[in-house]
GROMACS .gro file of C-alpha atoms in nm:
model
   97
    1MET     CA    1   0.422  -2.068  -0.052
    2VAL     CA    2   0.085  -1.907   0.016
    3ALA     CA    3  -0.078  -2.245   0.087
    4ALA     CA    4   0.169  -2.305   0.371
    5LEU     CA    5   0.075  -1.980   0.544
    6PRO     CA    6  -0.209  -1.955   0.795
    7ALA     CA    7  -0.524  -1.789   0.661
    8ALA     CA    8  -0.442  -1.452   0.818
    9GLY     CA    9  -0.087  -1.462   0.681
   10GLY     CA   10  -0.220  -1.533   0.333
   11LEU     CA   11  -0.456  -1.236   0.355
   12VAL     CA   12  -0.174  -1.009   0.468
   13LEU     CA   13   0.042  -1.130   0.179
   14ALA     CA   14  -0.240  -1.077  -0.073
   15GLY     CA   15  -0.319  -0.733   0.068
   16GLY     CA   16   0.045  -0.632   0.059
   17SER     CA   17   0.076  -0.747  -0.301
   18LEU     CA   18  -0.235  -0.553  -0.401
   19LEU     CA   19  -0.111  -0.239  -0.224
   20HIS     CA   20   0.228  -0.275  -0.393
   21HIS     CA   21   0.064  -0.296  -0.737
   22LEU     CA   22  -0.155   0.006  -0.662
   23LEU     CA   23   0.137   0.218  -0.540
   24ASP     CA   24   0.347   0.116  -0.840
   25GLY     CA   25   0.067   0.218  -1.078
   26MET     CA   26   0.081  -0.115  -1.259
   27TRP     CA   27  -0.265  -0.062  -1.414
   28ARG     CA   28  -0.098   0.195  -1.643
   29TYR     CA   29   0.098  -0.089  -1.805
   30PRO     CA   30  -0.164  -0.355  -1.881
   31ALA     CA   31   0.071  -0.561  -2.100
   32THR     CA   32   0.295  -0.606  -1.796
   33PHE     CA   33   0.028  -0.614  -1.525
   34LEU     CA   34  -0.193  -0.871  -1.700
   35TRP     CA   35   0.084  -1.082  -1.854
   36PRO     CA   36   0.031  -1.345  -2.002
   37LEU     CA   37  -0.335  -1.260  -2.075
   38TYR     CA   38  -0.223  -1.042  -2.368
   39GLY     CA   39   0.000  -1.318  -2.506
   40TRP     CA   40   0.328  -1.480  -2.412
   41GLY     CA   41   0.546  -1.202  -2.548
   42PHE     CA   42   0.671  -0.964  -2.283
   43PRO     CA   43   0.724  -0.594  -2.360
   44ARG     CA   44   1.091  -0.506  -2.369
   45GLY     CA   45   1.211  -0.196  -2.196
   46HIS     CA   46   1.537  -0.007  -2.207
   47PRO     CA   47   1.731  -0.120  -1.901
   48GLU     CA   48   2.017   0.118  -1.971
   49GLU     CA   49   1.779   0.413  -1.927
   50TRP     CA   50   1.596   0.272  -1.625
   51PHE     CA   51   1.826   0.408  -1.353
   52TRP     CA   52   1.835   0.762  -1.492
   53GLN     CA   53   1.456   0.771  -1.537
   54TRP     CA   54   1.409   0.645  -1.182
   55LEU     CA   55   1.656   0.899  -1.044
   56ALA     CA   56   1.491   1.188  -1.232
   57GLY     CA   57   1.150   1.080  -1.102
   58LEU     CA   58   1.285   1.045  -0.749
   59LEU     CA   59   1.427   1.397  -0.756
   60HIS     CA   60   1.145   1.580  -0.936
   61ASP     CA   61   0.815   1.386  -0.931
   62PRO     CA   62   0.608   1.385  -0.609
   63LEU     CA   63   0.426   1.073  -0.731
   64VAL     CA   64   0.763   0.898  -0.703
   65TYR     CA   65   0.941   1.058  -0.409
   66VAL     CA   66   0.647   1.080  -0.167
   67PRO     CA   67   0.571   0.703  -0.166
   68GLU     CA   68   0.944   0.623  -0.162
   69ALA     CA   69   0.995   0.851   0.139
   70ALA     CA   70   0.691   0.703   0.316
   71GLY     CA   71   0.820   0.351   0.255
   72GLY     CA   72   1.163   0.450   0.385
   73ILE     CA   73   1.009   0.593   0.702
   74VAL     CA   74   0.808   0.273   0.759
   75LEU     CA   75   1.120   0.060   0.708
   76LEU     CA   76   1.318   0.277   0.951
   77PHE     CA   77   1.039   0.245   1.208
   78PHE     CA   78   1.033  -0.135   1.183
   79PHE     CA   79   1.412  -0.157   1.192
   80GLY     CA   80   1.415   0.071   1.497
   81GLN     CA   81   1.163  -0.158   1.666
   82LEU     CA   82   1.383  -0.460   1.591
   83VAL     CA   83   1.687  -0.289   1.739
   84TYR     CA   84   1.493  -0.161   2.043
   85ARG     CA   85   1.352  -0.507   2.117
   86GLU     CA   86   1.687  -0.673   2.041
   87GLY     CA   87   1.514  -0.894   1.786
   88VAL     CA   88   1.736  -0.840   1.482
   89MET     CA   89   1.889  -1.188   1.489
   90GLU     CA   90   1.553  -1.358   1.545
   91PHE     CA   91   1.410  -1.163   1.252
   92PHE     CA   92   1.693  -1.275   1.023
   93THR     CA   93   1.703  -1.636   1.144
   94ARG     CA   94   1.332  -1.709   1.200
   95GLY     CA   95   1.154  -1.428   1.019
   96ARG     CA   96   0.970  -1.320   1.332
   97PHE     CA   97   0.908  -0.962   1.428
   0.00000   0.00000   0.00000
């Protein structure tokens, strides 16, 4: 997919991926972040506890709720721009902003 993008689009995609990993704090989980460099086994989590841990972090941990709120504000801004410019259908059909 990246090869089909123009050079600038590929850089934006790479930069966005890097920023996403930084904001998620993936370096704290090297077995996940660097998989499969540590072997083909993948660390198993506890999916039944995931939602409650996420919710507790969202309600009490500023390292969780501040980036989530900032991301929500950015998404609302872009959605507002789509509605204002009447470009919602073009965004969904052609992927253009």
